[in-house]
C-alpha cells in the first residue's frame, strides 16, 4: 500500500492505472495543476466526470435544488492538509474569513 497514492485504480487501457479524482470534476477541468499524461499522479482523466466516482457525486448533487448544500468537504489523504478554495488561483474568496476560521478549528481535531 502506498499512502501517497492519489489516483483511483481504474484501468483505462494504458500502462499506468488511475485518475486523480480531485482533478476529474467539471469545474475548471483541465486547468492548472492537472496533467493529460496518464502516468502522472495528477492525471485528470480523458474528460470531466470520466470516472464513476465523480460522475455519481455530480449526479447525486444535481438531484437537489442549488441552495440545498451549504458546504462541501473533500478529504485528501495525500498531503494530510486542510485545503479550501481556491486551488487553481490565488484570489481570495468572498468567504475567506469563514473558511480560515473553520480550517483553524478543524486543525485542532486529532
Backbone atoms as SQL, in Angstrom:
CREATE TABLE atoms (id INTEGER PRIMARY KEY, chain TEXT, resi INTEGER, resn TEXT, atom TEXT, x REAL, y REAL, z REAL);
INSERT INTO atoms VALUES
  (1, 'A', 1, 'UNK', 'N', 0.845, -1.186, 0.000),
  (2, 'A', 1, 'UNK', 'CA', 0.000, 0.000, 0.000),
  (3, 'A', 1, 'UNK', 'C', 0.884, 1.240, 0.000),
  (4, 'A', 2, 'UNK', 'N', 0.534, 2.184, -0.813),
  (5, 'A', 2, 'UNK', 'CA', 1.272, 3.441, -0.909),
  (6, 'A', 2, 'UNK', 'C', 0.380, 4.560, -0.399),
  (7, 'A', 3, 'UNK', 'N', 0.678, 5.071, 0.805),
  (8, 'A', 3, 'UNK', 'CA', -0.146, 6.107, 1.416),
  (9, 'A', 3, 'UNK', 'C', -0.179, 7.375, 0.561),
  (10, 'A', 4, 'UNK', 'N', 0.828, 7.568, -0.259),
  (11, 'A', 4, 'UNK', 'CA', 0.883, 8.774, -1.079),
  (12, 'A', 4, 'UNK', 'C', 0.264, 8.588, -2.461),
  (13, 'A', 5, 'UNK', 'N', -0.374, 7.445, -2.694),
  (14, 'A', 5, 'UNK', 'CA', -1.064, 7.217, -3.974),
  (15, 'A', 5, 'UNK', 'C', -2.246, 8.155, -4.049),
  (16, 'A', 6, 'UNK', 'N', -2.406, 8.897, -5.120),
  (17, 'A', 6, 'UNK', 'CA', -3.503, 9.857, -5.211),
  (18, 'A', 6, 'UNK', 'C', -4.601, 9.482, -6.182),
  (19, 'A', 7, 'UNK', 'N', -4.417, 8.496, -7.001),
  (20, 'A', 7, 'UNK', 'CA', -5.401, 8.195, -8.046),
  (21, 'A', 7, 'UNK', 'C', -6.257, 6.983, -7.667),
  (22, 'A', 8, 'UNK', 'N', -7.413, 6.862, -8.335),
  (23, 'A', 8, 'UNK', 'CA', -8.161, 5.618, -8.194),
  (24, 'A', 8, 'UNK', 'C', -7.366, 4.532, -8.923),
  (25, 'A', 9, 'UNK', 'N', -7.834, 3.312, -8.938),
  (26, 'A', 9, 'UNK', 'CA', -7.072, 2.223, -9.556),
  (27, 'A', 9, 'UNK', 'C', -7.718, 1.723, -10.839),
  (28, 'A', 10, 'UNK', 'N', -8.637, 2.474, -11.385),
  (29, 'A', 10, 'UNK', 'CA', -9.353, 2.048, -12.581),
  (30, 'A', 10, 'UNK', 'C', -8.423, 1.969, -13.790),
  (31, 'A', 11, 'UNK', 'N', -8.501, 0.876, -14.486),
  (32, 'A', 11, 'UNK', 'CA', -7.714, 0.712, -15.703),
  (33, 'A', 11, 'UNK', 'C', -8.391, 1.478, -16.831),
  (34, 'A', 12, 'UNK', 'N', -7.613, 2.227, -17.567),
  (35, 'A', 12, 'UNK', 'CA', -8.161, 2.945, -18.719),
  (36, 'A', 12, 'UNK', 'C', -7.429, 2.536, -19.988),
  (37, 'A', 13, 'UNK', 'N', -6.963, 1.280, -19.996),
  (38, 'A', 13, 'UNK', 'CA', -6.359, 0.721, -21.198),
  (39, 'A', 13, 'UNK', 'C', -4.956, 1.204, -21.487),
  (40, 'A', 14, 'UNK', 'N', -4.319, 1.795, -20.514),
  (41, 'A', 14, 'UNK', 'CA', -2.949, 2.269, -20.693),
  (42, 'A', 14, 'UNK', 'C', -2.065, 1.606, -19.643),
  (43, 'A', 15, 'UNK', 'N', -0.779, 1.838, -19.761),
  (44, 'A', 15, 'UNK', 'CA', 0.185, 1.223, -18.859),
  (45, 'A', 15, 'UNK', 'C', -0.027, 1.660, -17.408),
  (46, 'A', 16, 'UNK', 'N', -0.365, 2.897, -17.195),
  (47, 'A', 16, 'UNK', 'CA', -0.479, 3.456, -15.848),
  (48, 'A', 16, 'UNK', 'C', -1.947, 3.563, -15.439),
  (49, 'A', 17, 'UNK', 'N', -2.346, 2.905, -14.358),
  (50, 'A', 17, 'UNK', 'CA', -3.751, 2.957, -13.945),
  (51, 'A', 17, 'UNK', 'C', -4.102, 4.247, -13.209),
  (52, 'A', 18, 'UNK', 'N', -5.374, 4.548, -13.204),
  (53, 'A', 18, 'UNK', 'CA', -5.917, 5.551, -12.324),
  (54, 'A', 18, 'UNK', 'C', -6.044, 6.966, -12.855),
  (55, 'A', 19, 'UNK', 'N', -6.955, 7.673, -12.182),
  (56, 'A', 19, 'UNK', 'CA', -7.235, 9.084, -12.437),
  (57, 'A', 19, 'UNK', 'C', -7.264, 9.777, -11.085),
  (58, 'A', 20, 'UNK', 'N', -6.683, 10.959, -10.996),
  (59, 'A', 20, 'UNK', 'CA', -6.760, 11.757, -9.776),
  (60, 'A', 20, 'UNK', 'C', -8.178, 12.321, -9.704),
  (61, 'A', 21, 'UNK', 'N', -8.983, 11.768, -8.835),
  (62, 'A', 21, 'UNK', 'CA', -10.403, 12.139, -8.772),
  (63, 'A', 21, 'UNK', 'C', -10.609, 13.611, -8.423),
  (64, 'A', 22, 'UNK', 'N', -9.693, 14.195, -7.666),
  (65, 'A', 22, 'UNK', 'CA', -9.816, 15.613, -7.328),
  (66, 'A', 22, 'UNK', 'C', -9.721, 16.497, -8.564),
  (67, 'A', 23, 'UNK', 'N', -9.126, 15.985, -9.608),
  (68, 'A', 23, 'UNK', 'CA', -8.952, 16.750, -10.840),
  (69, 'A', 23, 'UNK', 'C', -9.887, 16.280, -11.947),
  (70, 'A', 24, 'UNK', 'N', -10.858, 15.463, -11.611),
  (71, 'A', 24, 'UNK', 'CA', -11.764, 14.892, -12.609),
  (72, 'A', 24, 'UNK', 'C', -13.133, 15.564, -12.605),
  (73, 'A', 25, 'UNK', 'N', -13.362, 16.492, -11.688),
  (74, 'A', 25, 'UNK', 'CA', -14.630, 17.205, -11.651),
  (75, 'A', 25, 'UNK', 'C', -14.680, 18.242, -12.768),
  (76, 'A', 26, 'UNK', 'N', -15.867, 18.698, -13.103),
  (77, 'A', 26, 'UNK', 'CA', -16.060, 19.569, -14.251),
  (78, 'A', 26, 'UNK', 'C', -15.589, 20.997, -14.090),
  (79, 'A', 27, 'UNK', 'N', -15.659, 21.542, -12.885),
  (80, 'A', 27, 'UNK', 'CA', -15.312, 22.950, -12.694),
  (81, 'A', 27, 'UNK', 'C', -13.818, 23.152, -12.928),
  (82, 'A', 28, 'UNK', 'N', -13.484, 23.975, -13.889),
  (83, 'A', 28, 'UNK', 'CA', -12.096, 24.272, -14.255),
  (84, 'A', 28, 'UNK', 'C', -11.335, 23.012, -14.670),
  (85, 'A', 29, 'UNK', 'N', -12.046, 22.023, -15.206),
  (86, 'A', 29, 'UNK', 'CA', -11.400, 20.778, -15.630),
  (87, 'A', 29, 'UNK', 'C', -10.305, 21.057, -16.650),
  (88, 'A', 30, 'UNK', 'N', -9.173, 20.413, -16.472),
  (89, 'A', 30, 'UNK', 'CA', -8.074, 20.543, -17.420),
  (90, 'A', 30, 'UNK', 'C', -7.213, 21.769, -17.219),
  (91, 'A', 31, 'UNK', 'N', -7.431, 22.495, -16.143),
  (92, 'A', 31, 'UNK', 'CA', -6.683, 23.724, -15.902),
  (93, 'A', 31, 'UNK', 'C', -5.348, 23.491, -15.217),
  (94, 'A', 32, 'UNK', 'N', -4.876, 24.523, -14.553),
  (95, 'A', 32, 'UNK', 'CA', -3.598, 24.478, -13.849),
  (96, 'A', 32, 'UNK', 'C', -3.572, 23.311, -12.863),
  (97, 'A', 33, 'UNK', 'N', -2.417, 22.706, -12.731),
  (98, 'A', 33, 'UNK', 'CA', -2.237, 21.651, -11.737),
  (99, 'A', 33, 'UNK', 'C', -2.743, 20.294, -12.166),
  (100, 'A', 34, 'UNK', 'N', -3.166, 20.158, -13.422),
  (101, 'A', 34, 'UNK', 'CA', -3.625, 18.863, -13.923),
  (102, 'A', 34, 'UNK', 'C', -2.689, 18.392, -15.024),
  (103, 'A', 35, 'UNK', 'N', -2.768, 17.110, -15.330),
  (104, 'A', 35, 'UNK', 'CA', -1.929, 16.563, -16.390),
  (105, 'A', 35, 'UNK', 'C', -2.763, 15.723, -17.340),
  (106, 'A', 36, 'UNK', 'N', -2.414, 15.777, -18.614),
  (107, 'A', 36, 'UNK', 'CA', -3.032, 14.921, -19.629),
  (108, 'A', 36, 'UNK', 'C', -2.283, 13.597, -19.757),
  (109, 'A', 37, 'UNK', 'N', -1.191, 13.454, -19.027),
  (110, 'A', 37, 'UNK', 'CA', -0.366, 12.248, -19.061),
  (111, 'A', 37, 'UNK', 'C', -0.934, 11.201, -18.105),
  (112, 'A', 38, 'UNK', 'N', -1.405, 10.058, -18.595),
  (113, 'A', 38, 'UNK', 'CA', -1.999, 9.034, -17.730),
  (114, 'A', 38, 'UNK', 'C', -1.052, 8.499, -16.660),
  (115, 'A', 39, 'UNK', 'N', 0.245, 8.653, -16.846),
  (116, 'A', 39, 'UNK', 'CA', 1.204, 8.170, -15.854),
  (117, 'A', 39, 'UNK', 'C', 1.496, 9.205, -14.766),
  (118, 'A', 40, 'UNK', 'N', 1.029, 10.429, -14.928),
  (119, 'A', 40, 'UNK', 'CA', 1.242, 11.466, -13.921),
  (120, 'A', 40, 'UNK', 'C', 0.305, 11.248, -12.739),
  (121, 'A', 41, 'UNK', 'N', 0.770, 11.599, -11.547),
  (122, 'A', 41, 'UNK', 'CA', -0.069, 11.481, -10.354),
  (123, 'A', 41, 'UNK', 'C', -1.253, 12.441, -10.404),
  (124, 'A', 42, 'UNK', 'N', -1.162, 13.480, -11.189),
  (125, 'A', 42, 'UNK', 'CA', -2.242, 14.466, -11.297),
  (126, 'A', 42, 'UNK', 'C', -3.035, 14.297, -12.594),
  (127, 'A', 43, 'UNK', 'N', -3.041, 13.081, -13.137),
  (128, 'A', 43, 'UNK', 'CA', -3.793, 12.820, -14.371),
  (129, 'A', 43, 'UNK', 'C', -5.267, 13.109, -14.141),
  (130, 'A', 44, 'UNK', 'N', -5.837, 13.954, -15.003),
  (131, 'A', 44, 'UNK', 'CA', -7.213, 14.444, -14.835),
  (132, 'A', 44, 'UNK', 'C', -8.271, 13.544, -15.441),
  (133, 'A', 45, 'UNK', 'N', -7.870, 12.546, -16.210),
  (134, 'A', 45, 'UNK', 'CA', -8.820, 11.698, -16.914),
  (135, 'A', 45, 'UNK', 'C', -9.026, 12.189, -18.333),
  (136, 'A', 46, 'UNK', 'N', -9.747, 11.408, -19.104),
  (137, 'A', 46, 'UNK', 'CA', -9.955, 11.728, -20.517),
  (138, 'A', 46, 'UNK', 'C', -10.948, 12.865, -20.729),
  (139, 'A', 47, 'UNK', 'N', -11.817, 13.077, -19.756),
  (140, 'A', 47, 'UNK', 'CA', -12.784, 14.176, -19.801),
  (141, 'A', 47, 'UNK', 'C', -13.327, 14.372, -18.395),
  (142, 'A', 48, 'UNK', 'N', -13.980, 15.487, -18.167),
  (143, 'A', 48, 'UNK', 'CA', -14.590, 15.745, -16.866),
  (144, 'A', 48, 'UNK', 'C', -15.615, 14.661, -16.560),
  (145, 'A', 49, 'UNK', 'N', -15.622, 14.208, -15.337),
  (146, 'A', 49, 'UNK', 'CA', -16.562, 13.185, -14.862),
  (147, 'A', 49, 'UNK', 'C', -16.412, 11.858, -15.603),
  (148, 'A', 50, 'UNK', 'N', -15.206, 11.552, -16.085),
  (149, 'A', 50, 'UNK', 'CA', -14.977, 10.278, -16.773),
  (150, 'A', 50, 'UNK', 'C', -14.989, 9.096, -15.810),
  (151, 'A', 51, 'UNK', 'N', -14.817, 9.364, -14.529),
  (152, 'A', 51, 'UNK', 'CA', -14.741, 8.283, -13.546),
  (153, 'A', 51, 'UNK', 'C', -16.073, 8.100, -12.836),
  (154, 'A', 52, 'UNK', 'N', -16.424, 6.851, -12.512),
  (155, 'A', 52, 'UNK', 'CA', -17.710, 6.602, -11.850),
  (156, 'A', 52, 'UNK', 'C', -17.859, 7.380, -10.544),
  (157, 'A', 53, 'UNK', 'N', -16.771, 7.526, -9.797),
  (158, 'A', 53, 'UNK', 'CA', -16.856, 8.213, -8.506),
  (159, 'A', 53, 'UNK', 'C', -17.299, 9.660, -8.675),
  (160, 'A', 54, 'UNK', 'N', -16.683, 10.375, -9.593),
  (161, 'A', 54, 'UNK', 'CA', -17.032, 11.783, -9.783),
  (162, 'A', 54, 'UNK', 'C', -18.360, 11.931, -10.523),
  (163, 'A', 55, 'UNK', 'N', -18.617, 11.039, -11.448),
  (164, 'A', 55, 'UNK', 'CA', -19.873, 11.078, -12.201),
  (165, 'A', 55, 'UNK', 'C', -21.073, 10.955, -11.257),
  (166, 'A', 56, 'UNK', 'N', -21.021, 9.989, -10.338),
  (167, 'A', 56, 'UNK', 'CA', -22.169, 9.774, -9.462),
  (168, 'A', 56, 'UNK', 'C', -22.282, 10.815, -8.354),
  (169, 'A', 57, 'UNK', 'N', -21.175, 11.386, -7.927),
  (170, 'A', 57, 'UNK', 'CA', -21.271, 12.512, -6.992),
  (171, 'A', 57, 'UNK', 'C', -21.984, 13.675, -7.680),
  (172, 'A', 58, 'UNK', 'N', -21.607, 13.968, -8.906),
  (173, 'A', 58, 'UNK', 'CA', -22.252, 15.040, -9.665),
  (174, 'A', 58, 'UNK', 'C', -23.735, 14.755, -9.873),
  (175, 'A', 59, 'UNK', 'N', -24.039, 13.526, -10.231),
  (176, 'A', 59, 'UNK', 'CA', -25.432, 13.128, -10.457),
  (177, 'A', 59, 'UNK', 'C', -26.255, 13.274, -9.168),
  (178, 'A', 60, 'UNK', 'N', -25.686, 12.838, -8.046),
  (179, 'A', 60, 'UNK', 'CA', -26.363, 12.947, -6.752),
  (180, 'A', 60, 'UNK', 'C', -26.657, 14.411, -6.426),
  (181, 'A', 61, 'UNK', 'N', -25.653, 15.260, -6.535),
  (182, 'A', 61, 'UNK', 'CA', -25.813, 16.673, -6.197),
  (183, 'A', 61, 'UNK', 'C', -26.816, 17.358, -7.117),
  (184, 'A', 62, 'UNK', 'N', -26.824, 16.997, -8.383),
  (185, 'A', 62, 'UNK', 'CA', -27.723, 17.655, -9.341),
  (186, 'A', 62, 'UNK', 'C', -29.191, 17.310, -9.116),
  (187, 'A', 63, 'UNK', 'N', -29.470, 16.326, -8.277),
  (188, 'A', 63, 'UNK', 'CA', -30.852, 15.961, -7.961),
  (189, 'A', 63, 'UNK', 'C', -31.490, 16.885, -6.929),
  (190, 'A', 64, 'UNK', 'N', -30.722, 17.841, -6.398),
  (191, 'A', 64, 'UNK', 'CA', -31.220, 18.720, -5.343),
  (192, 'A', 64, 'UNK', 'C', -31.191, 20.172, -5.813),
  (193, 'A', 65, 'UNK', 'N', -32.068, 21.011, -5.243),
  (194, 'A', 65, 'UNK', 'CA', -32.015, 22.440, -5.576),
  (195, 'A', 65, 'UNK', 'C', -30.642, 23.019, -5.234),
  (196, 'A', 66, 'UNK', 'N', -30.251, 24.025, -5.971),
  (197, 'A', 66, 'UNK', 'CA', -28.908, 24.605, -5.852),
  (198, 'A', 66, 'UNK', 'C', -28.571, 25.059, -4.431),
  (199, 'A', 67, 'UNK', 'N', -29.538, 25.558, -3.683),
  (200, 'A', 67, 'UNK', 'CA', -29.253, 26.081, -2.341),
  (201, 'A', 67, 'UNK', 'C', -29.358, 25.032, -1.234),
  (202, 'A', 68, 'UNK', 'N', -29.498, 23.759, -1.582),
  (203, 'A', 68, 'UNK', 'CA', -29.615, 22.691, -0.589),
  (204, 'A', 68, 'UNK', 'C', -28.326, 22.522, 0.211),
  (205, 'A', 69, 'UNK', 'N', -27.205, 22.525, -0.459),
  (206, 'A', 69, 'UNK', 'CA', -25.922, 22.272, 0.191),
  (207, 'A', 69, 'UNK', 'C', -25.267, 23.590, 0.582),
  (208, 'A', 70, 'UNK', 'N', -24.833, 23.679, 1.822),
  (209, 'A', 70, 'UNK', 'CA', -24.194, 24.901, 2.323),
  (210, 'A', 70, 'UNK', 'C', -22.677, 24.830, 2.224),
  (211, 'A', 71, 'UNK', 'N', -22.138, 23.623, 2.217),
  (212, 'A', 71, 'UNK', 'CA', -20.686, 23.444, 2.138),
  (213, 'A', 71, 'UNK', 'C', -20.381, 22.043, 1.633),
  (214, 'A', 72, 'UNK', 'N', -19.189, 21.887, 1.119),
  (215, 'A', 72, 'UNK', 'CA', -18.701, 20.581, 0.686),
  (216, 'A', 72, 'UNK', 'C', -17.359, 20.333, 1.348),
  (217, 'A', 73, 'UNK', 'N', -17.154, 19.125, 1.790),
  (218, 'A', 73, 'UNK', 'CA', -15.863, 18.726, 2.341),
  (219, 'A', 73, 'UNK', 'C', -15.244, 17.696, 1.424),
  (220, 'A', 74, 'UNK', 'N', -13.972, 17.811, 1.240),
  (221, 'A', 74, 'UNK', 'CA', -13.234, 16.857, 0.425),
  (222, 'A', 74, 'UNK', 'C', -12.021, 16.421, 1.228),
  (223, 'A', 75, 'UNK', 'N', -11.921, 15.133, 1.495),
  (224, 'A', 75, 'UNK', 'CA', -10.820, 14.618, 2.293),
  (225, 'A', 75, 'UNK', 'C', -9.708, 14.133, 1.376),
  (226, 'A', 76, 'UNK', 'N', -8.515, 14.663, 1.576),
  (227, 'A', 76, 'UNK', 'CA', -7.351, 14.315, 0.764),
  (228, 'A', 76, 'UNK', 'C', -6.318, 13.658, 1.674),
  (229, 'A', 77, 'UNK', 'N', -6.096, 12.398, 1.495),
  (230, 'A', 77, 'UNK', 'CA', -5.110, 11.715, 2.327),
  (231, 'A', 77, 'UNK', 'C', -3.687, 12.002, 1.877),
  (232, 'A', 78, 'UNK', 'N', -3.495, 12.398, 0.641),
  (233, 'A', 78, 'UNK', 'CA', -2.160, 12.529, 0.054),
  (234, 'A', 78, 'UNK', 'C', -1.241, 13.420, 0.888),
  (235, 'A', 79, 'UNK', 'N', -1.639, 14.619, 1.162),
  (236, 'A', 79, 'UNK', 'CA', -0.760, 15.551, 1.852),
  (237, 'A', 79, 'UNK', 'C', -1.124, 15.798, 3.295),
  (238, 'A', 80, 'UNK', 'N', -2.228, 15.263, 3.748),
  (239, 'A', 80, 'UNK', 'CA', -2.747, 15.490, 5.095),
  (240, 'A', 80, 'UNK', 'C', -2.877, 16.992, 5.377),
  (241, 'A', 81, 'UNK', 'N', -3.467, 17.700, 4.413),
  (242, 'A', 81, 'UNK', 'CA', -3.673, 19.134, 4.520),
  (243, 'A', 81, 'UNK', 'C', -5.151, 19.441, 4.693),
  (244, 'A', 82, 'UNK', 'N', -5.410, 20.622, 5.199),
  (245, 'A', 82, 'UNK', 'CA', -6.759, 21.178, 5.159),
  (246, 'A', 82, 'UNK', 'C', -6.720, 22.234, 4.058),
  (247, 'A', 83, 'UNK', 'N', -7.428, 21.966, 2.978),
  (248, 'A', 83, 'UNK', 'CA', -7.412, 22.853, 1.814),
  (249, 'A', 83, 'UNK', 'C', -8.803, 23.428, 1.579),
  (250, 'A', 84, 'UNK', 'N', -8.841, 24.641, 1.069),
  (251, 'A', 84, 'UNK', 'CA', -10.107, 25.241, 0.681),
  (252, 'A', 84, 'UNK', 'C', -9.849, 26.205, -0.462),
  (253, 'A', 85, 'UNK', 'N', -10.918, 26.667, -1.104),
  (254, 'A', 85, 'UNK', 'CA', -10.755, 27.452, -2.333),
  (255, 'A', 85, 'UNK', 'C', -9.848, 28.666, -2.115),
  (256, 'A', 86, 'UNK', 'N', -9.223, 28.956, -3.160),
  (257, 'A', 86, 'UNK', 'CA', -9.209, 28.304, -4.480),
  (258, 'A', 86, 'UNK', 'C', -7.919, 27.510, -4.645),
  (259, 'A', 87, 'UNK', 'N', -7.990, 26.372, -5.296),
  (260, 'A', 87, 'UNK', 'CA', -6.810, 25.574, -5.561),
  (261, 'A', 87, 'UNK', 'C', -6.159, 25.927, -6.882),
  (262, 'A', 88, 'UNK', 'N', -6.835, 26.679, -7.699),
  (263, 'A', 88, 'UNK', 'CA', -6.326, 26.988, -9.038),
  (264, 'A', 88, 'UNK', 'C', -5.956, 28.461, -9.195),
  (265, 'A', 89, 'UNK', 'N', -6.164, 29.267, -8.150),
  (266, 'A', 89, 'UNK', 'CA', -5.982, 30.706, -8.262),
  (267, 'A', 89, 'UNK', 'C', -5.599, 31.255, -6.891),
  (268, 'A', 90, 'UNK', 'N', -4.900, 32.376, -6.866),
  (269, 'A', 90, 'UNK', 'CA', -4.510, 32.989, -5.595),
  (270, 'A', 90, 'UNK', 'C', -5.478, 34.067, -5.127),
  (271, 'A', 91, 'UNK', 'N', -6.526, 34.326, -5.870),
  (272, 'A', 91, 'UNK', 'CA', -7.501, 35.339, -5.481),
  (273, 'A', 91, 'UNK', 'C', -8.341, 34.821, -4.309),
  (274, 'A', 92, 'UNK', 'N', -8.487, 35.599, -3.246),
  (275, 'A', 92, 'UNK', 'CA', -9.285, 35.137, -2.106),
  (276, 'A', 92, 'UNK', 'C', -10.775, 35.065, -2.446),
  (277, 'A', 93, 'UNK', 'N', -11.447, 34.152, -1.805),
  (278, 'A', 93, 'UNK', 'CA', -12.889, 34.021, -1.989),
  (279, 'A', 93, 'UNK', 'C', -13.606, 35.059, -1.125),
  (280, 'A', 94, 'UNK', 'N', -14.864, 35.284, -1.409),
  (281, 'A', 94, 'UNK', 'CA', -15.655, 36.248, -0.639),
  (282, 'A', 94, 'UNK', 'C', -15.808, 35.815, 0.818),
  (283, 'A', 95, 'UNK', 'N', -15.784, 34.506, 1.057),
  (284, 'A', 95, 'UNK', 'CA', -15.967, 33.991, 2.415),
  (285, 'A', 95, 'UNK', 'C', -14.657, 33.468, 3.021),
  (286, 'A', 96, 'UNK', 'N', -13.540, 34.071, 2.642),
  (287, 'A', 96, 'UNK', 'CA', -12.225, 33.617, 3.101),
  (288, 'A', 96, 'UNK', 'C', -12.117, 33.608, 4.622),
  (289, 'A', 97, 'UNK', 'N', -12.628, 34.630, 5.297),
  (290, 'A', 97, 'UNK', 'CA', -12.540, 34.688, 6.762),
  (291, 'A', 97, 'UNK', 'C', -13.263, 33.499, 7.392),
  (292, 'A', 98, 'UNK', 'N', -14.426, 33.153, 6.868),
  (293, 'A', 98, 'UNK', 'CA', -15.160, 31.990, 7.381),
  (294, 'A', 98, 'UNK', 'C', -14.386, 30.702, 7.133),
  (295, 'A', 99, 'UNK', 'N', -13.819, 30.566, 5.943),
  (296, 'A', 99, 'UNK', 'CA', -13.047, 29.367, 5.617),
  (297, 'A', 99, 'UNK', 'C', -11.807, 29.254, 6.496),
  (298, 'A', 100, 'UNK', 'N', -11.137, 30.373, 6.756),
  (299, 'A', 100, 'UNK', 'CA', -9.976, 30.370, 7.648),
  (300, 'A', 100, 'UNK', 'C', -10.373, 29.897, 9.046),
  (301, 'A', 101, 'UNK', 'N', -11.484, 30.407, 9.546),
  (302, 'A', 101, 'UNK', 'CA', -11.946, 30.045, 10.890),
  (303, 'A', 101, 'UNK', 'C', -12.256, 28.552, 10.981),
  (304, 'A', 102, 'UNK', 'N', -12.984, 28.023, 10.008),
  (305, 'A', 102, 'UNK', 'CA', -13.331, 26.597, 10.007),
  (306, 'A', 102, 'UNK', 'C', -12.070, 25.745, 9.897),
  (307, 'A', 103, 'UNK', 'N', -11.137, 26.148, 9.055),
  (308, 'A', 103, 'UNK', 'CA', -9.893, 25.389, 8.890),
  (309, 'A', 103, 'UNK', 'C', -9.084, 25.372, 10.182),
  (310, 'A', 104, 'UNK', 'N', -9.005, 26.504, 10.869),
  (311, 'A', 104, 'UNK', 'CA', -8.281, 26.539, 12.148),
  (312, 'A', 104, 'UNK', 'C', -8.935, 25.617, 13.165),
  (313, 'A', 105, 'UNK', 'N', -10.260, 25.629, 13.222),
  (314, 'A', 105, 'UNK', 'CA', -10.966, 24.745, 14.157),
  (315, 'A', 105, 'UNK', 'C', -10.750, 23.284, 13.793),
  (316, 'A', 106, 'UNK', 'N', -10.826, 22.963, 12.511),
  (317, 'A', 106, 'UNK', 'CA', -10.625, 21.579, 12.069),
  (318, 'A', 106, 'UNK', 'C', -9.204, 21.118, 12.368),
  (319, 'A', 107, 'UNK', 'N', -8.247, 22.014, 12.301),
  (320, 'A', 107, 'UNK', 'CA', -6.856, 21.671, 12.558),
  (321, 'A', 107, 'UNK', 'C', -6.570, 21.315, 13.999),
  (322, 'A', 108, 'UNK', 'N', -7.473, 21.656, 14.897),
  (323, 'A', 108, 'UNK', 'CA', -7.265, 21.322, 16.310),
  (324, 'A', 108, 'UNK', 'C', -7.779, 19.937, 16.659),
  (325, 'A', 109, 'UNK', 'N', -8.508, 19.316, 15.758),
  (326, 'A', 109, 'UNK', 'CA', -9.072, 17.984, 16.000),
  (327, 'A', 109, 'UNK', 'C', -8.048, 16.944, 15.576),
  (328, 'A', 110, 'UNK', 'N', -7.826, 15.980, 16.445),
  (329, 'A', 110, 'UNK', 'CA', -6.867, 14.927, 16.059),
  (330, 'A', 110, 'UNK', 'C', -7.505, 13.563, 16.093);
